Short mmCIF file of C-alpha atoms in Angstrom, two decimals:
data_model
loop_
_atom_site.label_atom_id
_atom_site.label_comp_id
_atom_site.label_asym_id
_atom_site.label_seq_id
_atom_site.Cartn_x
_atom_site.Cartn_y
_atom_site.Cartn_z
CA UNK D 231 12.91 23.87 1.25
CA UNK D 232 9.22 24.06 0.32
CA UNK D 233 9.57 21.02 -1.94
CA UNK D 234 11.88 19.13 0.41
CA UNK D 235 10.18 19.37 3.77
CA UNK D 236 7.12 17.19 3.04
CA UNK D 237 9.28 14.41 1.60
CA UNK D 238 11.48 14.01 4.66
CA UNK D 239 11.22 10.95 6.89
CA UNK D 240 10.49 10.96 10.61
CA UNK D 241 14.16 10.15 11.21
CA UNK D 242 15.18 13.27 9.30
CA UNK D 243 12.50 15.56 10.78
CA UNK D 244 10.58 14.30 13.84
CA UNK D 245 6.86 15.07 13.46
CA UNK D 246 6.97 15.54 9.69
CA UNK D 247 4.11 13.06 9.20
CA UNK D 248 1.81 15.73 10.66
CA UNK D 249 2.67 18.18 7.87
CA UNK D 250 0.57 18.25 4.70
CA UNK D 251 0.95 21.70 3.17
CA UNK D 252 3.98 23.94 2.52
CA UNK D 253 4.08 27.26 0.66
CA UNK D 254 6.24 30.36 0.26
CA UNK D 255 5.23 33.53 2.10
CA UNK D 256 6.85 36.10 -0.20
CA UNK D 257 6.02 39.06 2.04
CA UNK D 258 7.83 37.58 5.05
CA UNK D 259 10.42 35.79 2.89
CA UNK D 260 9.89 32.44 4.52
CA UNK D 261 8.29 29.06 4.03
CA UNK D 262 5.09 28.30 5.92
CA UNK D 263 4.16 24.73 6.77
CA UNK D 264 0.70 23.81 7.99
CA UNK D 265 -0.18 21.21 10.61
CA UNK D 266 -3.24 20.15 12.65
CA UNK D 267 -1.27 20.89 15.85
CA UNK D 268 2.01 22.47 16.94
CA UNK D 269 3.95 19.59 18.46
CA UNK D 270 6.99 20.91 20.40
CA UNK D 271 9.31 18.34 18.83
CA UNK D 272 8.25 19.41 15.35
CA UNK D 273 8.70 23.12 16.09
CA UNK D 274 12.20 22.44 17.46
CA UNK D 275 13.16 20.21 14.56
CA UNK D 276 12.03 22.74 11.94
CA UNK D 277 14.01 25.52 13.62
CA UNK D 278 17.14 23.42 13.95
CA UNK D 279 17.03 22.21 10.35
CA UNK D 280 16.07 25.41 8.53
CA UNK D 281 16.49 28.28 11.01
CA UNK D 282 13.75 30.05 12.98
CA UNK D 283 13.71 33.03 10.60
CA UNK D 284 13.17 31.01 7.41
CA UNK D 285 10.29 28.74 8.40
CA UNK D 286 7.00 29.17 10.25
CA UNK D 287 4.56 26.55 11.51
CA UNK D 288 0.90 27.48 11.08
CA UNK D 289 -1.75 25.53 13.01
CA UNK D 290 -4.67 24.90 10.63
CA UNK D 291 -7.51 22.63 11.87
CA UNK D 292 -8.42 19.98 9.32
CA UNK D 293 -5.25 20.25 7.27
CA UNK D 294 -4.52 16.58 7.84
CA UNK D 295 -7.62 15.77 5.79
CA UNK D 296 -6.19 17.33 2.59
CA UNK D 297 -6.32 14.88 -0.33
CA UNK D 298 -5.57 15.12 -4.04
CA UNK D 299 -8.44 15.07 -6.53
CA UNK D 300 -7.93 11.48 -7.48
CA UNK D 301 -9.77 8.23 -6.78
CA UNK D 302 -9.31 4.49 -6.59
CA UNK D 303 -9.83 4.06 -10.31
CA UNK D 304 -7.72 6.99 -11.51
CA UNK D 305 -4.94 7.50 -8.99
CA UNK D 306 -2.34 10.19 -9.48
CA UNK D 307 0.89 11.20 -7.71
CA UNK D 308 1.23 11.02 -4.77
CA UNK D 309 0.03 7.46 -5.22
CA UNK D 310 -2.05 5.60 -2.64
CA UNK D 311 -2.49 1.91 -1.92
CA UNK D 312 -5.71 0.20 -2.97
CA UNK D 313 -5.78 1.91 -6.38
CA UNK D 314 -6.11 0.48 -9.87
CA UNK D 315 -2.82 -0.08 -11.70
CA UNK D 316 -1.87 -1.42 -15.10
CA UNK D 317 1.08 -3.76 -15.05
CA UNK D 318 3.00 -5.06 -18.05
CA UNK D 319 4.00 -8.67 -17.42
CA UNK D 320 5.82 -8.77 -20.78
CA UNK D 321 6.44 -6.14 -23.39
CA UNK D 322 2.92 -6.51 -24.78
CA UNK D 323 0.93 -8.45 -22.18
CA UNK D 324 -0.68 -6.39 -19.41
CA UNK D 325 -2.85 -6.97 -16.34
CA UNK D 326 -5.21 -4.90 -14.25
CA UNK D 327 -4.33 -5.20 -10.58
CA UNK D 328 -4.42 -3.21 -7.37
CA UNK D 329 -1.60 -1.34 -5.64
CA UNK D 330 -0.90 -2.63 -2.14
CA UNK D 331 0.92 -0.51 0.45
CA UNK D 332 3.24 2.45 -0.14
CA UNK D 333 6.77 1.43 0.81
CA UNK D 334 9.88 3.35 1.90
CA UNK D 335 13.48 2.37 1.37
CA UNK D 336 16.61 4.52 1.43
CA UNK D 337 14.53 7.69 1.29
CA UNK D 338 12.73 6.61 -1.89
CA UNK D 339 9.12 5.62 -2.61
CA UNK D 340 8.05 2.17 -3.71
CA UNK D 341 4.80 0.19 -3.74
CA UNK D 342 4.25 -3.47 -2.86
CA UNK D 343 1.70 -5.53 -4.77
CA UNK D 344 1.19 -9.17 -5.85
CA UNK D 345 3.96 -10.96 -7.72
CA UNK D 346 1.60 -12.63 -10.20
CA UNK D 347 0.56 -9.12 -11.35
CA UNK D 348 4.10 -8.32 -12.54
CA UNK D 349 7.34 -9.68 -13.88
CA UNK D 350 10.91 -8.98 -12.90
CA UNK D 351 11.45 -6.92 -16.03
CA UNK D 352 7.99 -5.37 -16.04
CA UNK D 353 6.65 -1.87 -15.55
CA UNK D 354 3.68 -0.31 -13.80
CA UNK D 355 1.60 2.51 -15.27
CA UNK D 356 -1.45 4.47 -14.18
CA UNK D 357 -4.75 3.28 -15.74
CA UNK D 358 -4.74 5.83 -18.58
CA UNK D 359 -1.09 4.98 -19.33
CA UNK D 360 -0.32 8.69 -19.19
CA UNK D 361 2.13 8.14 -16.34
CA UNK D 362 4.88 5.55 -16.19
CA UNK D 363 4.90 4.99 -12.44
CA UNK D 364 8.05 2.90 -12.31
CA UNK D 365 9.85 -0.42 -12.86
CA UNK D 366 9.39 -3.67 -10.95
CA UNK D 367 12.52 -4.23 -8.84
CA UNK D 368 11.60 -7.40 -6.90
CA UNK D 369 9.28 -10.28 -7.80
CA UNK D 370 8.95 -13.70 -6.11
CA UNK D 371 6.47 -15.21 -8.59
CA UNK D 372 7.19 -17.25 -11.72
CA UNK D 373 4.23 -16.89 -14.06
CA UNK D 374 2.60 -20.26 -14.75
CA UNK D 375 4.47 -21.86 -11.85
CA UNK D 376 3.87 -19.88 -8.68
CA UNK D 377 5.95 -18.84 -5.66
CA UNK D 378 9.72 -18.99 -5.99
CA UNK D 379 12.43 -18.37 -3.40
CA UNK D 380 14.18 -15.05 -3.64
CA UNK D 381 17.95 -15.03 -3.85
CA UNK D 382 19.47 -15.75 -0.47
CA UNK D 383 16.19 -16.95 1.08
CA UNK D 384 15.57 -20.51 2.23
CA UNK D 385 11.78 -20.17 2.34
CA UNK D 386 8.87 -19.10 0.15
CA UNK D 387 7.41 -15.66 0.80
CA UNK D 388 4.00 -15.93 -0.82
CA UNK D 389 3.03 -13.79 -3.81
CA UNK D 390 4.79 -10.41 -3.81
CA UNK D 391 6.33 -7.75 -6.00
CA UNK D 392 7.93 -4.40 -5.32
CA UNK D 393 7.95 -1.57 -7.85
CA UNK D 394 9.77 1.73 -7.59
CA UNK D 395 8.04 5.06 -8.04
CA UNK D 396 10.01 7.32 -10.33
CA UNK D 397 11.70 10.37 -8.79
CA UNK D 398 9.40 12.79 -10.62
CA UNK D 399 6.44 11.31 -8.70
CA UNK D 400 5.85 10.19 -5.14
CA UNK D 401 3.52 8.17 -2.92
CA UNK D 402 1.85 8.81 0.41
CA UNK D 403 1.34 6.54 3.41
CA UNK D 404 -2.38 6.22 2.70
CA UNK D 405 -4.76 3.66 1.20
CA UNK D 406 -8.13 4.27 -0.42
CA UNK D 407 -11.18 3.42 1.63
CA UNK D 408 -14.84 3.06 0.68
CA UNK D 409 -16.25 1.94 -2.66
CA UNK D 410 -14.47 1.04 -5.91
CA UNK D 411 -14.91 4.64 -7.12
CA UNK D 412 -14.07 6.34 -3.81
CA UNK D 413 -11.73 9.31 -3.67
CA UNK D 414 -11.35 9.23 0.10
CA UNK D 415 -8.54 7.53 1.98
CA UNK D 416 -7.21 6.55 5.37
CA UNK D 417 -3.66 6.95 6.73
CA UNK D 418 -1.46 3.89 7.23
CA UNK D 419 -0.40 4.10 10.86
CA UNK D 420 1.85 1.03 10.95
CA UNK D 421 2.07 -2.63 9.99
CA UNK D 422 0.64 -5.42 12.16
CA UNK D 423 3.44 -6.25 14.58
CA UNK D 424 2.89 -10.01 14.70
CA UNK D 425 2.21 -12.75 12.22
CA UNK D 426 -1.37 -13.38 11.15
CA UNK D 427 -3.21 -15.84 13.40
CA UNK D 428 -6.35 -17.94 13.09
CA UNK D 429 -9.36 -15.88 14.14
CA UNK D 430 -7.91 -12.47 13.20
CA UNK D 431 -10.44 -10.18 11.50
CA UNK D 432 -9.52 -7.64 8.84
CA UNK D 433 -10.55 -5.67 5.74
CA UNK D 434 -9.50 -5.75 2.06
CA UNK D 435 -9.15 -2.94 -0.47
CA UNK D 436 -9.41 -3.78 -4.16
CA UNK D 437 -9.96 -1.79 -7.31
CA UNK D 438 -12.86 -4.04 -8.33
CA UNK D 439 -14.75 -4.40 -5.04
CA UNK D 440 -13.54 -1.50 -2.91
CA UNK D 441 -13.21 -1.86 0.84
CA UNK D 442 -14.69 -5.06 2.30
CA UNK D 443 -14.50 -5.95 5.99
CA UNK D 444 -15.63 -8.96 7.98
CA UNK D 445 -12.88 -11.34 6.82
CA UNK D 446 -11.68 -13.89 9.37
CA UNK D 447 -8.46 -15.88 9.14
CA UNK D 448 -8.89 -19.65 9.02
CA UNK D 449 -5.31 -20.90 8.56
CA UNK D 450 -1.74 -19.77 7.91
CA UNK D 451 1.36 -21.09 6.13
CA UNK D 452 -0.90 -22.75 3.57
CA UNK D 453 -0.14 -23.89 0.03
CA UNK D 454 -2.78 -22.87 -2.54
CA UNK D 455 -3.17 -24.11 -6.12
CA UNK D 456 -4.96 -21.73 -8.48
CA UNK D 457 -7.33 -23.21 -11.03
CA UNK D 458 -6.73 -20.77 -13.91
CA UNK D 459 -3.14 -21.80 -14.73
CA UNK D 460 -2.20 -24.38 -12.06
CA UNK D 461 0.28 -22.08 -10.36
CA UNK D 462 0.96 -22.74 -6.69
CA UNK D 463 1.19 -20.04 -4.01
CA UNK D 464 3.21 -21.07 -0.96
CA UNK D 465 3.26 -19.76 2.62
CA UNK D 466 -0.15 -18.10 2.32
CA UNK D 467 -2.81 -16.95 4.77
CA UNK D 468 -6.34 -18.32 4.16
CA UNK D 469 -9.41 -16.34 5.25
CA UNK D 470 -13.15 -16.44 4.67
CA UNK D 471 -16.34 -14.49 5.28
CA UNK D 472 -19.97 -15.54 5.15
CA UNK D 473 -21.69 -12.30 4.20
CA UNK D 474 -21.25 -9.51 1.65
CA UNK D 475 -19.42 -9.74 -1.65
CA UNK D 476 -16.21 -11.62 -2.37
CA UNK D 477 -13.08 -10.24 -3.97
CA UNK D 478 -12.67 -10.80 -7.73
CA UNK D 479 -9.95 -10.68 -10.36
CA UNK D 480 -8.36 -7.26 -10.40
CA UNK D 481 -8.34 -7.01 -6.60
CA UNK D 482 -5.04 -8.93 -6.62
CA UNK D 483 -2.18 -6.97 -5.12
CA UNK D 484 -4.47 -4.91 -2.93
CA UNK D 485 -4.00 -4.30 0.81
CA UNK D 486 -5.38 -6.32 3.70
CA UNK D 487 -5.51 -4.41 6.96
CA UNK D 488 -7.17 -3.73 10.28
CA UNK D 489 -8.62 -0.34 11.25
CA UNK D 490 -8.33 1.31 14.66
CA UNK D 491 -10.87 3.52 16.42
CA UNK D 492 -9.49 6.62 14.68
CA UNK D 493 -9.87 5.14 11.20
CA UNK D 494 -6.18 4.47 10.66
CA UNK D 495 -5.03 1.33 8.85
CA UNK D 496 -2.53 -1.25 10.07
CA UNK D 497 -1.03 -3.22 7.20
CA UNK D 498 -1.69 -6.95 7.43
CA UNK D 499 -0.89 -8.32 3.98
CA UNK D 500 -1.25 -8.33 0.19
CA UNK D 501 -4.14 -10.01 -1.68
CA UNK D 502 -3.14 -12.90 -3.91
CA UNK D 503 -6.41 -14.63 -4.87
CA UNK D 504 -9.83 -15.76 -3.77
CA UNK D 505 -13.02 -17.49 -4.73
CA UNK D 506 -16.34 -18.89 -3.53
CA UNK D 507 -19.58 -17.02 -3.07
CA UNK D 508 -21.59 -19.02 -5.57
CA UNK D 509 -23.01 -17.60 -8.78
CA UNK D 510 -23.80 -14.18 -7.30
CA UNK D 511 -20.29 -13.70 -5.85
CA UNK D 512 -21.82 -13.22 -2.38
CA UNK D 513 -20.71 -15.10 0.70
CA UNK D 514 -23.02 -17.27 2.76
CA UNK D 515 -22.80 -19.96 5.42
CA UNK D 516 -22.90 -22.76 2.84
CA UNK D 517 -20.79 -21.03 0.20
CA UNK D 518 -18.48 -18.51 1.87
CA UNK D 519 -16.06 -16.11 0.22
CA UNK D 520 -12.45 -17.31 0.35
CA UNK D 521 -9.34 -15.12 0.32
CA UNK D 522 -5.64 -15.92 0.05
CA UNK D 523 -3.06 -13.30 0.99
CA UNK D 524 0.62 -12.87 1.82
CA UNK D 525 1.42 -11.80 5.39
CA UNK D 526 3.00 -8.35 5.57
CA UNK D 527 5.74 -9.89 7.71
CA UNK D 528 6.97 -11.84 4.68
CA UNK D 529 7.09 -8.62 2.65
CA UNK D 530 9.22 -7.02 5.38
CA UNK D 531 11.56 -10.01 5.23
CA UNK D 532 11.64 -10.30 1.46
CA UNK D 533 12.21 -6.68 0.47
CA UNK D 534 14.46 -3.87 1.63
CA UNK D 535 12.60 -1.16 3.53
CA UNK D 536 9.14 -1.41 5.04
CA UNK D 537 5.57 -0.12 4.91
CA UNK D 538 5.43 3.66 4.80
CA UNK D 539 3.72 5.07 7.88
CA UNK D 540 1.70 8.21 8.47
#
């Protein structure tokens, strides 16, 4: 029970997203779970699932702030979005990219990132290569060509990939915030419940540049040709900003999102590419930063499951 309870979904245990710690109380012969507050629905659900004599809910202020000792550059299980990953496109060719949003399907953990970071037969590892995170299970990008239609789809869905997290590891519905070396994170509350629109403002999270806000959407459903290999990304969102630093290579695959007044993230999309900013990689009125990303709605349509929510 101790190991099961924190991995349950809201459908299986209403209120479980508020639980962050579980341990065995040997003296009382029960499992104790800690939460910031004692929600009646959670208390009832715990008792019905495990029995009132075998589980206790302990209210512990600040428990929802518990985080593993990891950071954006050296992420560990449970994995967060916005972290550095190493992806093998072929058996010997690898790329540094950024994890996007944790994903849930059929009770299992996945992560969505950019398709050009991976291949359909590829694998994703942590930066030190000490942990094989999991295999790529979906990919809508043909390297050297660009966006391709997934089987059964009549439209292009940008630049996306989905990789599974092995059963001996897990993820959490959180993304890193702050600088490129930050170890702090924010919960993912939900995904943006409409398609991106011109004028929307948002933030990005990349392993090279950290969290950058102030982006503003210029256009949607765009086709973008990348200079490095001539590949073409289709059905993309185009955004720009005129101050601060731009994204760079390595930020690909990272999350784009809005933040509410409580600091929670709402998933908006997945970074594909960018440019601009002149020689100092800093946006200005005459040479703004440009960003191209895939709308999270396309990820929801392209892949089974959806963004994991906290």
